[in-house]
Amino acid sequence: VDPGFLQAIFDVSSLDQLDLVAAEAVIGTRGDPVSNKVGHILAQVRRERPVPHLPVNVMRQGDQHKEMKFFASLIEDRTIGLQ
């Protein structure tokens, strides 16, 4: 991940410094334009899709358990018009 992106969104320069549990709460709160844009996108998606919404999960590459869980939860969207 680009260190500039991590700095803008989470105020860290590497994933090793990121608190994965608190990561979602930081998005959109830093005052950085990129952080604000990502925060607004998340807020809009959540407005359009009422509760319950899934939390944002940040994970490190190589975490086998989390990666398996992530890939198992992916589904193919067969909505007409989106293909």
mmCIF file with all atom_site columns, C-alpha atoms in Angstrom:
data_model
loop_
_atom_site.group_PDB
_atom_site.id
_atom_site.type_symbol
_atom_site.label_atom_id
_atom_site.label_alt_id
_atom_site.label_comp_id
_atom_site.label_asym_id
_atom_site.label_entity_id
_atom_site.label_seq_id
_atom_site.pdbx_PDB_ins_code
_atom_site.Cartn_x
_atom_site.Cartn_y
_atom_site.Cartn_z
_atom_site.occupancy
_atom_site.B_iso_or_equiv
_atom_site.pdbx_formal_charge
_atom_site.auth_seq_id
_atom_site.auth_comp_id
_atom_site.auth_asym_id
_atom_site.auth_atom_id
_atom_site.pdbx_PDB_model_num
ATOM 1  C CA . VAL A 1 1  ? 0.000   0.000   0.000   1.00 0.00 ? 1  VAL A CA 1
ATOM 2  C CA . ASP A 1 2  ? 1.231   3.463   -0.867  1.00 0.00 ? 2  ASP A CA 1
ATOM 3  C CA . PRO A 1 3  ? 2.608   5.077   2.319   1.00 0.00 ? 3  PRO A CA 1
ATOM 4  C CA . GLY A 1 4  ? 1.070   8.407   1.264   1.00 0.00 ? 4  GLY A CA 1
ATOM 5  C CA . PHE A 1 5  ? -2.392  6.833   1.181   1.00 0.00 ? 5  PHE A CA 1
ATOM 6  C CA . LEU A 1 6  ? -1.904  5.243   4.598   1.00 0.00 ? 6  LEU A CA 1
ATOM 7  C CA . GLN A 1 7  ? -0.697  8.569   5.978   1.00 0.00 ? 7  GLN A CA 1
ATOM 8  C CA . ALA A 1 8  ? -3.692  10.425  4.545   1.00 0.00 ? 8  ALA A CA 1
ATOM 9  C CA . ILE A 1 9  ? -6.306  7.934   5.714   1.00 0.00 ? 9  ILE A CA 1
ATOM 10 C CA . PHE A 1 10 ? -4.914  6.494   8.946   1.00 0.00 ? 10 PHE A CA 1
ATOM 11 C CA . ASP A 1 11 ? -2.009  8.808   9.955   1.00 0.00 ? 11 ASP A CA 1
ATOM 12 C CA . VAL A 1 12 ? 0.519   5.956   9.753   1.00 0.00 ? 12 VAL A CA 1
ATOM 13 C CA . SER A 1 13 ? 3.239   5.309   7.192   1.00 0.00 ? 13 SER A CA 1
ATOM 14 C CA . SER A 1 14 ? 3.043   1.495   7.139   1.00 0.00 ? 14 SER A CA 1
ATOM 15 C CA . LEU A 1 15 ? 0.493   -1.216  7.838   1.00 0.00 ? 15 LEU A CA 1
ATOM 16 C CA . ASP A 1 16 ? 2.670   -2.465  10.686  1.00 0.00 ? 16 ASP A CA 1
ATOM 17 C CA . GLN A 1 17 ? 1.876   0.762   12.578  1.00 0.00 ? 17 GLN A CA 1
ATOM 18 C CA . LEU A 1 18 ? -1.881  0.521   11.980  1.00 0.00 ? 18 LEU A CA 1
ATOM 19 C CA . ASP A 1 19 ? -4.218  -0.545  14.776  1.00 0.00 ? 19 ASP A CA 1
ATOM 20 C CA . LEU A 1 20 ? -6.497  -2.844  12.772  1.00 0.00 ? 20 LEU A CA 1
ATOM 21 C CA . VAL A 1 21 ? -9.233  -2.746  15.412  1.00 0.00 ? 21 VAL A CA 1
ATOM 22 C CA . ALA A 1 22 ? -9.467  1.055   15.482  1.00 0.00 ? 22 ALA A CA 1
ATOM 23 C CA . ALA A 1 23 ? -8.819  1.641   11.751  1.00 0.00 ? 23 ALA A CA 1
ATOM 24 C CA . GLU A 1 24 ? -12.468 2.138   10.750  1.00 0.00 ? 24 GLU A CA 1
ATOM 25 C CA . ALA A 1 25 ? -13.011 4.833   13.378  1.00 0.00 ? 25 ALA A CA 1
ATOM 26 C CA . VAL A 1 26 ? -10.118 6.899   11.985  1.00 0.00 ? 26 VAL A CA 1
ATOM 27 C CA . ILE A 1 27 ? -11.406 7.092   8.385   1.00 0.00 ? 27 ILE A CA 1
ATOM 28 C CA . GLY A 1 28 ? -12.727 10.554  7.594   1.00 0.00 ? 28 GLY A CA 1
ATOM 29 C CA . THR A 1 29 ? -11.643 12.118  10.885  1.00 0.00 ? 29 THR A CA 1
ATOM 30 C CA . ARG A 1 30 ? -8.156  13.333  10.037  1.00 0.00 ? 30 ARG A CA 1
ATOM 31 C CA . GLY A 1 31 ? -9.053  16.476  8.113   1.00 0.00 ? 31 GLY A CA 1
ATOM 32 C CA . ASP A 1 32 ? -7.001  15.303  5.132   1.00 0.00 ? 32 ASP A CA 1
ATOM 33 C CA . PRO A 1 33 ? -8.874  15.666  1.785   1.00 0.00 ? 33 PRO A CA 1
ATOM 34 C CA . VAL A 1 34 ? -8.317  12.001  0.871   1.00 0.00 ? 34 VAL A CA 1
ATOM 35 C CA . SER A 1 35 ? -9.478  10.829  4.299   1.00 0.00 ? 35 SER A CA 1
ATOM 36 C CA . ASN A 1 36 ? -12.552 13.045  4.018   1.00 0.00 ? 36 ASN A CA 1
ATOM 37 C CA . LYS A 1 37 ? -13.394 11.663  0.549   1.00 0.00 ? 37 LYS A CA 1
ATOM 38 C CA . VAL A 1 38 ? -13.118 8.057   1.718   1.00 0.00 ? 38 VAL A CA 1
ATOM 39 C CA . GLY A 1 39 ? -15.189 8.895   4.809   1.00 0.00 ? 39 GLY A CA 1
ATOM 40 C CA . HIS A 1 40 ? -17.877 10.514  2.640   1.00 0.00 ? 40 HIS A CA 1
ATOM 41 C CA . ILE A 1 41 ? -17.982 7.478   0.335   1.00 0.00 ? 41 ILE A CA 1
ATOM 42 C CA . LEU A 1 42 ? -18.468 5.146   3.304   1.00 0.00 ? 42 LEU A CA 1
ATOM 43 C CA . ALA A 1 43 ? -21.149 7.418   4.759   1.00 0.00 ? 43 ALA A CA 1
ATOM 44 C CA . GLN A 1 44 ? -23.025 7.548   1.431   1.00 0.00 ? 44 GLN A CA 1
ATOM 45 C CA . VAL A 1 45 ? -22.944 3.772   0.986   1.00 0.00 ? 45 VAL A CA 1
ATOM 46 C CA . ARG A 1 46 ? -24.267 3.360   4.518   1.00 0.00 ? 46 ARG A CA 1
ATOM 47 C CA . ARG A 1 47 ? -27.061 5.889   3.877   1.00 0.00 ? 47 ARG A CA 1
ATOM 48 C CA . GLU A 1 48 ? -28.098 4.003   0.750   1.00 0.00 ? 48 GLU A CA 1
ATOM 49 C CA . ARG A 1 49 ? -27.947 0.609   2.417   1.00 0.00 ? 49 ARG A CA 1
ATOM 50 C CA . PRO A 1 50 ? -29.744 0.690   5.727   1.00 0.00 ? 50 PRO A CA 1
ATOM 51 C CA . VAL A 1 51 ? -28.557 -1.095  8.819   1.00 0.00 ? 51 VAL A CA 1
ATOM 52 C CA . PRO A 1 52 ? -27.126 -3.629  9.249   1.00 0.00 ? 52 PRO A CA 1
ATOM 53 C CA . HIS A 1 53 ? -24.026 -2.640  7.332   1.00 0.00 ? 53 HIS A CA 1
ATOM 54 C CA . LEU A 1 54 ? -20.821 -4.563  7.528   1.00 0.00 ? 54 LEU A CA 1
ATOM 55 C CA . PRO A 1 55 ? -17.871 -2.949  9.265   1.00 0.00 ? 55 PRO A CA 1
ATOM 56 C CA . VAL A 1 56 ? -14.735 -1.972  7.402   1.00 0.00 ? 56 VAL A CA 1
ATOM 57 C CA . ASN A 1 57 ? -12.113 -4.623  8.012   1.00 0.00 ? 57 ASN A CA 1
ATOM 58 C CA . VAL A 1 58 ? -8.469  -3.798  7.394   1.00 0.00 ? 58 VAL A CA 1
ATOM 59 C CA . MET A 1 59 ? -6.238  -6.837  7.163   1.00 0.00 ? 59 MET A CA 1
ATOM 60 C CA . ARG A 1 60 ? -2.629  -7.529  6.441   1.00 0.00 ? 60 ARG A CA 1
ATOM 61 C CA . GLN A 1 61 ? -1.678  -9.718  3.523   1.00 0.00 ? 61 GLN A CA 1
ATOM 62 C CA . GLY A 1 62 ? -0.633  -13.144 4.718   1.00 0.00 ? 62 GLY A CA 1
ATOM 63 C CA . ASP A 1 63 ? -3.152  -13.438 7.564   1.00 0.00 ? 63 ASP A CA 1
ATOM 64 C CA . GLN A 1 64 ? -4.403  -16.811 6.349   1.00 0.00 ? 64 GLN A CA 1
ATOM 65 C CA . HIS A 1 65 ? -7.416  -17.026 8.657   1.00 0.00 ? 65 HIS A CA 1
ATOM 66 C CA . LYS A 1 66 ? -8.755  -13.581 7.757   1.00 0.00 ? 66 LYS A CA 1
ATOM 67 C CA . GLU A 1 67 ? -7.994  -14.010 4.064   1.00 0.00 ? 67 GLU A CA 1
ATOM 68 C CA . MET A 1 68 ? -9.875  -17.313 3.929   1.00 0.00 ? 68 MET A CA 1
ATOM 69 C CA . LYS A 1 69 ? -12.839 -15.758 5.720   1.00 0.00 ? 69 LYS A CA 1
ATOM 70 C CA . PHE A 1 70 ? -12.783 -12.772 3.333   1.00 0.00 ? 70 PHE A CA 1
ATOM 71 C CA . PHE A 1 71 ? -12.662 -14.847 0.149   1.00 0.00 ? 71 PHE A CA 1
ATOM 72 C CA . ALA A 1 72 ? -15.346 -17.211 1.440   1.00 0.00 ? 72 ALA A CA 1
ATOM 73 C CA . SER A 1 73 ? -17.687 -14.238 1.953   1.00 0.00 ? 73 SER A CA 1
ATOM 74 C CA . LEU A 1 74 ? -17.378 -12.918 -1.617  1.00 0.00 ? 74 LEU A CA 1
ATOM 75 C CA . ILE A 1 75 ? -20.427 -13.463 -3.791  1.00 0.00 ? 75 ILE A CA 1
ATOM 76 C CA . GLU A 1 76 ? -21.135 -12.816 -7.435  1.00 0.00 ? 76 GLU A CA 1
ATOM 77 C CA . ASP A 1 77 ? -23.661 -10.043 -8.005  1.00 0.00 ? 77 ASP A CA 1
ATOM 78 C CA . ARG A 1 78 ? -26.154 -11.245 -10.593 1.00 0.00 ? 78 ARG A CA 1
ATOM 79 C CA . THR A 1 79 ? -28.258 -8.079  -10.580 1.00 0.00 ? 79 THR A CA 1
ATOM 80 C CA . ILE A 1 80 ? -29.630 -7.361  -14.056 1.00 0.00 ? 80 ILE A CA 1
ATOM 81 C CA . GLY A 1 81 ? -27.975 -4.366  -15.641 1.00 0.00 ? 81 GLY A CA 1
ATOM 82 C CA . LEU A 1 82 ? -24.780 -4.557  -13.628 1.00 0.00 ? 82 LEU A CA 1
ATOM 83 C CA . GLN A 1 83 ? -23.074 -7.177  -15.774 1.00 0.00 ? 83 GLN A CA 1
#
